[in-house]
Structure formats: structure tokens, C-alpha cells
Short mmCIF file of N, CA, C and O in Angstrom, two decimals:
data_model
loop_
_atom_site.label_atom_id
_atom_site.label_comp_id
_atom_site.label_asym_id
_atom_site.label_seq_id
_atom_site.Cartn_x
_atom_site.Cartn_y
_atom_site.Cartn_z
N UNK S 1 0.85 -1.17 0.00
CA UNK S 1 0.00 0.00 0.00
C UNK S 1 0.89 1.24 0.00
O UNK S 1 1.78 1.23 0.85
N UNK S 2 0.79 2.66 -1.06
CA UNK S 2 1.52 3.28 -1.17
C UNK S 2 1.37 4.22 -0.12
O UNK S 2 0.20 4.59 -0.14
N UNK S 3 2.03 4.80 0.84
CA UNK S 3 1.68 5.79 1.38
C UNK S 3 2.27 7.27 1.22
O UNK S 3 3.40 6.92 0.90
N UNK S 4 2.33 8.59 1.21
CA UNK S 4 2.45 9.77 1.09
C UNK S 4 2.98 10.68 2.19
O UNK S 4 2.71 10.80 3.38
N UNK S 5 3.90 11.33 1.27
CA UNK S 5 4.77 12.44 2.16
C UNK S 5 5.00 13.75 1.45
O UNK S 5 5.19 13.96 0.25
N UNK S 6 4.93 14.54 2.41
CA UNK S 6 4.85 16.20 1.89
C UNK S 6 6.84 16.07 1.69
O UNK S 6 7.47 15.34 2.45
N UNK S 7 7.28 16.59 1.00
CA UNK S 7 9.18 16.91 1.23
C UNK S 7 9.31 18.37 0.86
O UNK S 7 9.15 18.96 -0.21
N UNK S 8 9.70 18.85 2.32
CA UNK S 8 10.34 20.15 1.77
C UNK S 8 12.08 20.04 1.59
O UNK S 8 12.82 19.50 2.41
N UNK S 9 12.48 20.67 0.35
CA UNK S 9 13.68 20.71 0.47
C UNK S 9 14.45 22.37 0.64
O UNK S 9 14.83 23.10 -0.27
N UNK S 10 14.47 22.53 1.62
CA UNK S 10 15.18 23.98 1.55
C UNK S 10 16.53 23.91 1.24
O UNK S 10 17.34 23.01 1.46
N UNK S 11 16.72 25.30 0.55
CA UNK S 11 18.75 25.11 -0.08
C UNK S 11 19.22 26.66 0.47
O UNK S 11 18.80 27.80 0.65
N UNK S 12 20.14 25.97 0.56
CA UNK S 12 21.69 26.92 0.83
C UNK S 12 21.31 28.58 -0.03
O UNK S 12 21.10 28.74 -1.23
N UNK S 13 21.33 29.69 1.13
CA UNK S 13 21.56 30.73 -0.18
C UNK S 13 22.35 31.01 -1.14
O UNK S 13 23.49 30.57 -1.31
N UNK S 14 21.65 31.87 -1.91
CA UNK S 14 22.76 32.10 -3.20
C UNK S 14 22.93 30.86 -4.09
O UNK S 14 24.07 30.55 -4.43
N UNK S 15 21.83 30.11 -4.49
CA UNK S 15 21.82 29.12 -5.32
C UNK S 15 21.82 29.02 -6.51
O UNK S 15 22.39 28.12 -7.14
N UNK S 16 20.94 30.31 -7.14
CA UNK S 16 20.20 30.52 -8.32
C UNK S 16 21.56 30.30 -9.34
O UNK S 16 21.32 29.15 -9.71
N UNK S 17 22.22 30.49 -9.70
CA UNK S 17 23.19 29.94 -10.46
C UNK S 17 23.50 28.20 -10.54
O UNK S 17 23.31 27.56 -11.58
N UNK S 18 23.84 27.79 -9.68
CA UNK S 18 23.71 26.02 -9.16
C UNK S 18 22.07 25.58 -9.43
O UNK S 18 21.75 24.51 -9.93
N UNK S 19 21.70 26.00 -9.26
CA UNK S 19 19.64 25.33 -9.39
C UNK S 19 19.31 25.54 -11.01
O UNK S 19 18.48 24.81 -11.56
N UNK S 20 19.98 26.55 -11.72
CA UNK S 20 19.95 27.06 -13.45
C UNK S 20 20.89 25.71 -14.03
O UNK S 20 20.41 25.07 -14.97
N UNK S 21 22.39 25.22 -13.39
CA UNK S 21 22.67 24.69 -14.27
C UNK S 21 22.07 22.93 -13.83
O UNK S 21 21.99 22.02 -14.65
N UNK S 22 21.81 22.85 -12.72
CA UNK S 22 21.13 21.56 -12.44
C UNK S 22 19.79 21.04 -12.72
O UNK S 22 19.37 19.88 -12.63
N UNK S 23 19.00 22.50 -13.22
CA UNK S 23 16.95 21.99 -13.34
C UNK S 23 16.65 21.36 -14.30
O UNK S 23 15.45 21.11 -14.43
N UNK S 24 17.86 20.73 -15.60
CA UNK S 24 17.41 20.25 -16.30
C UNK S 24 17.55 18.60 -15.88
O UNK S 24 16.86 17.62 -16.16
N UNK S 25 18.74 18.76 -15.12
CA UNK S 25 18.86 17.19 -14.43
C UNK S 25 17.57 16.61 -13.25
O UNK S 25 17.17 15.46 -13.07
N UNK S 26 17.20 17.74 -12.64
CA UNK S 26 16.97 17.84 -11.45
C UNK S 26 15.11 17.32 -11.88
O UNK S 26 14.49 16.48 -11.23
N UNK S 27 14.60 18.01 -13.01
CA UNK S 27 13.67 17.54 -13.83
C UNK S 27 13.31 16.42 -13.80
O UNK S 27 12.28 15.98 -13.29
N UNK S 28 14.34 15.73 -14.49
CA UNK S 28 14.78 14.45 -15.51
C UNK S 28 14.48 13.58 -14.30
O UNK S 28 13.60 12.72 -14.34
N UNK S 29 15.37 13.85 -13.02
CA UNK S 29 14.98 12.71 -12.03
C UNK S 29 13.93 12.45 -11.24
O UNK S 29 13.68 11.44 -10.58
N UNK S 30 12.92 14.17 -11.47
CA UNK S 30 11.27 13.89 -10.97
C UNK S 30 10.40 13.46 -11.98
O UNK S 30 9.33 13.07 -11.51
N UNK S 31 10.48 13.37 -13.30
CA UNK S 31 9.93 13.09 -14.32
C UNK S 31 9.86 11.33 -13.92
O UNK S 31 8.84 10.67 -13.77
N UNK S 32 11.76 10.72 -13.78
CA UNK S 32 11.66 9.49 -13.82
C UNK S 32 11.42 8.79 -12.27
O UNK S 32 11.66 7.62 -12.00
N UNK S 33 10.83 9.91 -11.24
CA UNK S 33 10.78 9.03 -9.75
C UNK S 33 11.75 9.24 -9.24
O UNK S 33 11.49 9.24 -8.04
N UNK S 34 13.03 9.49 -9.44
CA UNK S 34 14.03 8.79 -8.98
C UNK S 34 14.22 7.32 -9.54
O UNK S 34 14.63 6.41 -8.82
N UNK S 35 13.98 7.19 -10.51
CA UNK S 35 14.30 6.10 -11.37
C UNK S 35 13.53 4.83 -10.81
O UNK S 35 13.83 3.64 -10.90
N UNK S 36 12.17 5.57 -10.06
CA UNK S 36 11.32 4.42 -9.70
C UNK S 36 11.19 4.36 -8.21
O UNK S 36 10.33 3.62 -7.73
N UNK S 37 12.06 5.16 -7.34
CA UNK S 37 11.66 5.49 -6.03
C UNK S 37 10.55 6.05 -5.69
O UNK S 37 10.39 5.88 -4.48
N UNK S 38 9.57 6.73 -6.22
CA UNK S 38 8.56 7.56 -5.58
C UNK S 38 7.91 8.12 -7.09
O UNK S 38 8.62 8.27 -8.08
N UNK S 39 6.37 8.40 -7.06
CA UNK S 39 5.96 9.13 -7.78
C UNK S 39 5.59 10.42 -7.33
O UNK S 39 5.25 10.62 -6.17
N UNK S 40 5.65 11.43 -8.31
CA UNK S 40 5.89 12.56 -7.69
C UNK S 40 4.59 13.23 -8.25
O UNK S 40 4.52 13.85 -9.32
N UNK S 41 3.60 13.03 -7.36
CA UNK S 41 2.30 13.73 -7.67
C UNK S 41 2.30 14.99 -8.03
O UNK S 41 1.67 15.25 -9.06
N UNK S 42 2.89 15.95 -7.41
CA UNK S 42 3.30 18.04 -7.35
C UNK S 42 4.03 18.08 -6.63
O UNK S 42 4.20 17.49 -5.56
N UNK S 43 4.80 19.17 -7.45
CA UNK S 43 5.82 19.62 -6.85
C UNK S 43 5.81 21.72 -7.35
O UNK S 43 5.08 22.43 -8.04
N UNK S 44 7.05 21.93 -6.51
CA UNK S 44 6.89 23.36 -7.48
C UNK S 44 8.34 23.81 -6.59
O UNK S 44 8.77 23.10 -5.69
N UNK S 45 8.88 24.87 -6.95
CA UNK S 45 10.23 25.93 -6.21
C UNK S 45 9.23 26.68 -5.40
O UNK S 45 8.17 27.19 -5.78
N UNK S 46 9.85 26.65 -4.05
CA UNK S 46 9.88 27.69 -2.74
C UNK S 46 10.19 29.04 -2.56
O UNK S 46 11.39 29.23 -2.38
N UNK S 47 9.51 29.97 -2.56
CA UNK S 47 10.02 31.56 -2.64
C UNK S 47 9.94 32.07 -1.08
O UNK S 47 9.24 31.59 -0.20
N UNK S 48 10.74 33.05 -0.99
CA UNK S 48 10.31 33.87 0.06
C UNK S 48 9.34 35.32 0.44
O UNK S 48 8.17 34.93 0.46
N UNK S 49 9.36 35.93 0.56
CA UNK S 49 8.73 37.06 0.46
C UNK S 49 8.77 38.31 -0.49
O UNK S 49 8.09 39.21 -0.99
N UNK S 50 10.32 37.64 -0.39
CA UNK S 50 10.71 38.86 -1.93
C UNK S 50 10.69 38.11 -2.78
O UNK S 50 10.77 38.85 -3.76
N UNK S 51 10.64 37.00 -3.20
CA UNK S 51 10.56 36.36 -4.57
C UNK S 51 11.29 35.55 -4.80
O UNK S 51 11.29 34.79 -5.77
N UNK S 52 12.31 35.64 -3.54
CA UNK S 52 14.21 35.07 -4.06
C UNK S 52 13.62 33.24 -3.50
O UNK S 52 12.95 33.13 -2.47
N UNK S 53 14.01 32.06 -4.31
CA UNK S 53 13.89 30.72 -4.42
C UNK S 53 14.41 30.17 -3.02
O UNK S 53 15.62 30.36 -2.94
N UNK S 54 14.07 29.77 -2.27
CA UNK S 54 14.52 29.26 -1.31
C UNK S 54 14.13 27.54 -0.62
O UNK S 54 14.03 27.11 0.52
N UNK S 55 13.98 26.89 -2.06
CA UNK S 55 13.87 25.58 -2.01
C UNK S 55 12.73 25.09 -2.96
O UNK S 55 12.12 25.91 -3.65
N UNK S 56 12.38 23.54 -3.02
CA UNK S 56 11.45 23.40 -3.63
C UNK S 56 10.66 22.33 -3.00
O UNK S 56 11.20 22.02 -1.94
N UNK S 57 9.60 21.63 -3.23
CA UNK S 57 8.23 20.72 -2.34
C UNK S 57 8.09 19.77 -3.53
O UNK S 57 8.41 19.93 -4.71
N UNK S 58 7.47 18.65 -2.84
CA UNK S 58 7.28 17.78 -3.72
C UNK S 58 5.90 17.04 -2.93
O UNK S 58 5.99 17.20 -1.71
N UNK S 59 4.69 16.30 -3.31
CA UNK S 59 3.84 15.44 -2.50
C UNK S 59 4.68 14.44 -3.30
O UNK S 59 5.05 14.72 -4.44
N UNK S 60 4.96 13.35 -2.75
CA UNK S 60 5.54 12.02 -2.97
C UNK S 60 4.42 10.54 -2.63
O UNK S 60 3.76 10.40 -1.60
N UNK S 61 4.46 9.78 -3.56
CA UNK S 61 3.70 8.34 -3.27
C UNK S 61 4.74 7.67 -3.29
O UNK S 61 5.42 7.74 -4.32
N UNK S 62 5.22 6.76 -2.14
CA UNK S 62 6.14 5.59 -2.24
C UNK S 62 5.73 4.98 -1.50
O UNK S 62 4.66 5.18 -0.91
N UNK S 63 6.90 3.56 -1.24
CA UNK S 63 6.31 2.36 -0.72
C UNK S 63 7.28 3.20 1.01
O UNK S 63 7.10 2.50 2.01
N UNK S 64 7.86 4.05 1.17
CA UNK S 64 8.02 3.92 2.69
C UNK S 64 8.92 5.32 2.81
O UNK S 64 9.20 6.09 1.89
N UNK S 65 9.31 5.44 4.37
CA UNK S 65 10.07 6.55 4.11
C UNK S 65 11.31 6.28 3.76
O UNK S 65 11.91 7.30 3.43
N UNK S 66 11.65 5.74 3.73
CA UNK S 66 13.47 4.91 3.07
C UNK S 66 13.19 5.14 1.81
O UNK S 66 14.25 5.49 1.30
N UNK S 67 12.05 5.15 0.75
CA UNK S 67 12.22 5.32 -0.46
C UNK S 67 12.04 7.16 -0.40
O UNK S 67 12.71 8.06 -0.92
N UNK S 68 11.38 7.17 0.08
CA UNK S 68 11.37 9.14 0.08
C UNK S 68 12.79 9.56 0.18
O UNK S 68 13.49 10.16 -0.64
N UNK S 69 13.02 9.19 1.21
CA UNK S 69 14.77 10.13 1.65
C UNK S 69 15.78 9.53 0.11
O UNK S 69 16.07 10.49 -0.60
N UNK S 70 16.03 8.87 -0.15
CA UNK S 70 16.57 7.69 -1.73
C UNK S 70 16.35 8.89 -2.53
O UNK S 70 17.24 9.55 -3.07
N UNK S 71 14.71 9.21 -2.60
CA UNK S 71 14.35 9.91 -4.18
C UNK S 71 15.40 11.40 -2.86
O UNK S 71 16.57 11.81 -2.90
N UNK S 72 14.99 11.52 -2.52
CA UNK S 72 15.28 13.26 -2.18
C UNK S 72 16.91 13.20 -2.22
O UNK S 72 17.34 13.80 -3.20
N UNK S 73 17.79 12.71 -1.49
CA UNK S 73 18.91 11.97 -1.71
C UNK S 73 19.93 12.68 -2.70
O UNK S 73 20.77 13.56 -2.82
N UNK S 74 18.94 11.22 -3.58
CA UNK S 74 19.65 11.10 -5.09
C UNK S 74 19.39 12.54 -6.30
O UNK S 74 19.72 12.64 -7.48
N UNK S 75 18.82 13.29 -5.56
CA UNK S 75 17.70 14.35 -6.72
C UNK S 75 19.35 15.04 -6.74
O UNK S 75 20.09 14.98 -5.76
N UNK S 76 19.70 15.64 -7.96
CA UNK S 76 20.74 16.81 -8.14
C UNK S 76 20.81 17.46 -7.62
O UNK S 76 21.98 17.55 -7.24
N UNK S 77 19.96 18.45 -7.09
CA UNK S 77 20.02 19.32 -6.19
C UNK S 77 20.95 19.08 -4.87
O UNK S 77 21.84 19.68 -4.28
N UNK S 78 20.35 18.05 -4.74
CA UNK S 78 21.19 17.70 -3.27
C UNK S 78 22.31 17.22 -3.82
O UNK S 78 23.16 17.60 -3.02
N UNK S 79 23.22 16.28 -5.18
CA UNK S 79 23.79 16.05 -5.14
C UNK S 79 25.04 16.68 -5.24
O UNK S 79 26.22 16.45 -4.98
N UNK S 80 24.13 17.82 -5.82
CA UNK S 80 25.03 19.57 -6.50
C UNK S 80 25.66 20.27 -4.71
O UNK S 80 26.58 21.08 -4.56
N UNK S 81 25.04 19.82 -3.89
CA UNK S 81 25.27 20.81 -2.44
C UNK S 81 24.54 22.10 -2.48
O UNK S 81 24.74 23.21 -2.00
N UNK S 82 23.39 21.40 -3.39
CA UNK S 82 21.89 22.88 -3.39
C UNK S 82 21.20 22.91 -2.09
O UNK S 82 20.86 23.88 -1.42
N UNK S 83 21.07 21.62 -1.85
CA UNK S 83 20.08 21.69 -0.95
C UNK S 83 20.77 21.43 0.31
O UNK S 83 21.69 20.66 0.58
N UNK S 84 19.76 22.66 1.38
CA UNK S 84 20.94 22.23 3.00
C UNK S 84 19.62 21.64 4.11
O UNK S 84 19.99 21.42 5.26
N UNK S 85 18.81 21.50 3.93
CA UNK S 85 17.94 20.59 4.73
C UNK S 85 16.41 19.64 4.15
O UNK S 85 15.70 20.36 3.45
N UNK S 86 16.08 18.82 4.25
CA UNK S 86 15.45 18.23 3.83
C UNK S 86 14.30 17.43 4.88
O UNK S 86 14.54 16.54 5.68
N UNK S 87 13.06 18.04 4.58
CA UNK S 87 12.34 17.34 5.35
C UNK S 87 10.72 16.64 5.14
O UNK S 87 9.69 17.23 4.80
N UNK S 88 10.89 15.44 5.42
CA UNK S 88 9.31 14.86 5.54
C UNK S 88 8.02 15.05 6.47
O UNK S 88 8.26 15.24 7.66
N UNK S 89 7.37 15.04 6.26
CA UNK S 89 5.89 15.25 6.61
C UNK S 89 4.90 14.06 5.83
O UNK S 89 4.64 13.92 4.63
N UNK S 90 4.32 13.03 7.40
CA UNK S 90 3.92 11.68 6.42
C UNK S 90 2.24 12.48 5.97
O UNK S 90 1.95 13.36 6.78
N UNK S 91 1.64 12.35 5.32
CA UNK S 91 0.27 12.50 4.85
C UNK S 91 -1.08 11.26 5.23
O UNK S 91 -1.18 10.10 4.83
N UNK S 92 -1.71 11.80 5.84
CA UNK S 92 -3.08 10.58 6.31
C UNK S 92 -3.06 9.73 4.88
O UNK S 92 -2.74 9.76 3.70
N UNK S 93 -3.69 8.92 5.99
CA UNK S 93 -3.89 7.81 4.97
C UNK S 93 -5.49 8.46 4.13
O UNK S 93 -5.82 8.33 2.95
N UNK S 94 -5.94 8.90 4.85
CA UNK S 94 -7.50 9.78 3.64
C UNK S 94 -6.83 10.94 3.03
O UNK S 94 -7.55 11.92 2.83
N UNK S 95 -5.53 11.02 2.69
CA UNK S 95 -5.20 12.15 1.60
C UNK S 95 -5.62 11.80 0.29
O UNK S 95 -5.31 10.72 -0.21
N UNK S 96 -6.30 12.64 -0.28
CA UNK S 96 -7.20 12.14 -1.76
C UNK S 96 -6.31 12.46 -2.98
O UNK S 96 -6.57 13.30 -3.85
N UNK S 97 -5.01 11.53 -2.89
CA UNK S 97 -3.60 11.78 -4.15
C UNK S 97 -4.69 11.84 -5.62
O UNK S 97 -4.64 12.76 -6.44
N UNK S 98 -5.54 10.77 -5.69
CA UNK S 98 -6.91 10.57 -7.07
C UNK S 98 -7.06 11.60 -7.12
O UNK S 98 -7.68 11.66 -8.18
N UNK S 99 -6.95 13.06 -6.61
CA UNK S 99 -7.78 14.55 -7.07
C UNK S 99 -6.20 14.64 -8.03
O UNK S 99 -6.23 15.38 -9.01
N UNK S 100 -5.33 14.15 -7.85
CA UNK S 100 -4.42 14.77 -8.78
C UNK S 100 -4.01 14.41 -9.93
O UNK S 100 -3.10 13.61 -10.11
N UNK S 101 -4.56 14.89 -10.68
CA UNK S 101 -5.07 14.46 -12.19
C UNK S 101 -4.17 14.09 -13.26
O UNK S 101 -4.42 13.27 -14.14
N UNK S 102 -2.64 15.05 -13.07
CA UNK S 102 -1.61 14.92 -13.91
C UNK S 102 0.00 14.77 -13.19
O UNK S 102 0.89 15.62 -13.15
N UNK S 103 -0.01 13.52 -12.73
CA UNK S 103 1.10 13.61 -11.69
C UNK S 103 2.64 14.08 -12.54
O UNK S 103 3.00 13.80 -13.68
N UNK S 104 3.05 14.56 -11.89
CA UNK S 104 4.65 15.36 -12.86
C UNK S 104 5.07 13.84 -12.67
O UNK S 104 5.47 13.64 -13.81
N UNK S 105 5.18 13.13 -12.28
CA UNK S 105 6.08 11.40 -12.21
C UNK S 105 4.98 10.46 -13.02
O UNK S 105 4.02 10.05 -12.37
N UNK S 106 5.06 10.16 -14.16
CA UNK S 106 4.11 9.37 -15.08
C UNK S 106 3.94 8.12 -14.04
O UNK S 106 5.00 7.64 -13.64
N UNK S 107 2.66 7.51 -13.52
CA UNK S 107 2.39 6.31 -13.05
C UNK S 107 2.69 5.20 -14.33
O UNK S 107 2.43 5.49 -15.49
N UNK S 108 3.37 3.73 -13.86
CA UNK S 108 3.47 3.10 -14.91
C UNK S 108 2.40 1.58 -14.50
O UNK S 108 2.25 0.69 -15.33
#
């Protein structure tokens, strides 16, 4: 049974250069799960008040939290030293993931 986690990933300031040359990788590995770790229902980049990026969110479906931390992990961002904290939040089991119509991680 899949269960669900909110991930915030907050990053290091002064990124926006490092997050430009990594979003095409960084994409590639929410597109593919993490190559099958997690589907990635929504996601989006984190702003602050002035506008400036200060991380990005993901809702995640996997089989546990060992596969969450794997996908978050392995994502470029973190592998680049973008990201400086990373955190889960598990989601009820009556979270209604079915309202989300076009998951950015293709279900296979």
C-alpha cells in the first residue's frame, strides 16, 4: 500500500546559479521518480517574500520513508550541495492523491 509524504527541500543561499545549471537534471529525475523510487504527484520551487527561491516541495507516493529520503537523496540538487535541509511530513492515509489528475512522475 503506497503511502504519502509532503518533502520540503530547503537550499543553501545564493543558489540561483547552481539550481539554473542543475533543473534540467533535477527535472529528468522527478519526471523518472528517482528512477522508480517515488511518484511525484506536485511539486513546485519555494520563494520567500521577496521572490528570491529558497527551495522546492514535492507530494511524494512511495512504498516507505526509506524510499522518500533515496528519491530526495539522489535528486541533483542535493547532489550539486543545493540543498541544506530536507524534510518529511507523512500524509493521512485519507489524503485524496486521485484529485491529482496529472502527476509530474508518469504512473506506470
Amino acid at each position: 500500500m503506497p503511502v504519502f509524504f509532503l518533502m520540503r527541500c530547503l537550499h543553501h543561499q545564493g543558489q540561483d546559479t547552481a539550481r539554473d545549471l542543475q533543473r534540467a537534471a533535477h527535472r529528468a529525475w522527478v519526471q523518472s521518480g528517482g528512477e522508480g523510487l517515488a511518484v511525484v504527484l506536485i511539486g513546485s520551487a519555494l520563494h520567500d517574500d521577496n521572490g528570491a527561491s529558497i527551495g522546492n516541495f514535492g507530494i511524494l507516493e512511495t512504498a516507505g520513508l526509506a524510499e522518500a529520503k533515496a528519491f530526495a537523496e539522489g535528486d541533483p540538487f542535493n547532489k550539486a550541495g543545493i540543498v541544506a535541509k530536507i524534510e518529511f511530513t507523512p500524509l493521512p492515509a485519507t489524503f485524496q492523491a486521485g484529485r491529482i489528475s496529472d502527476p509530474m512522475t508518469p504512473r506506470t
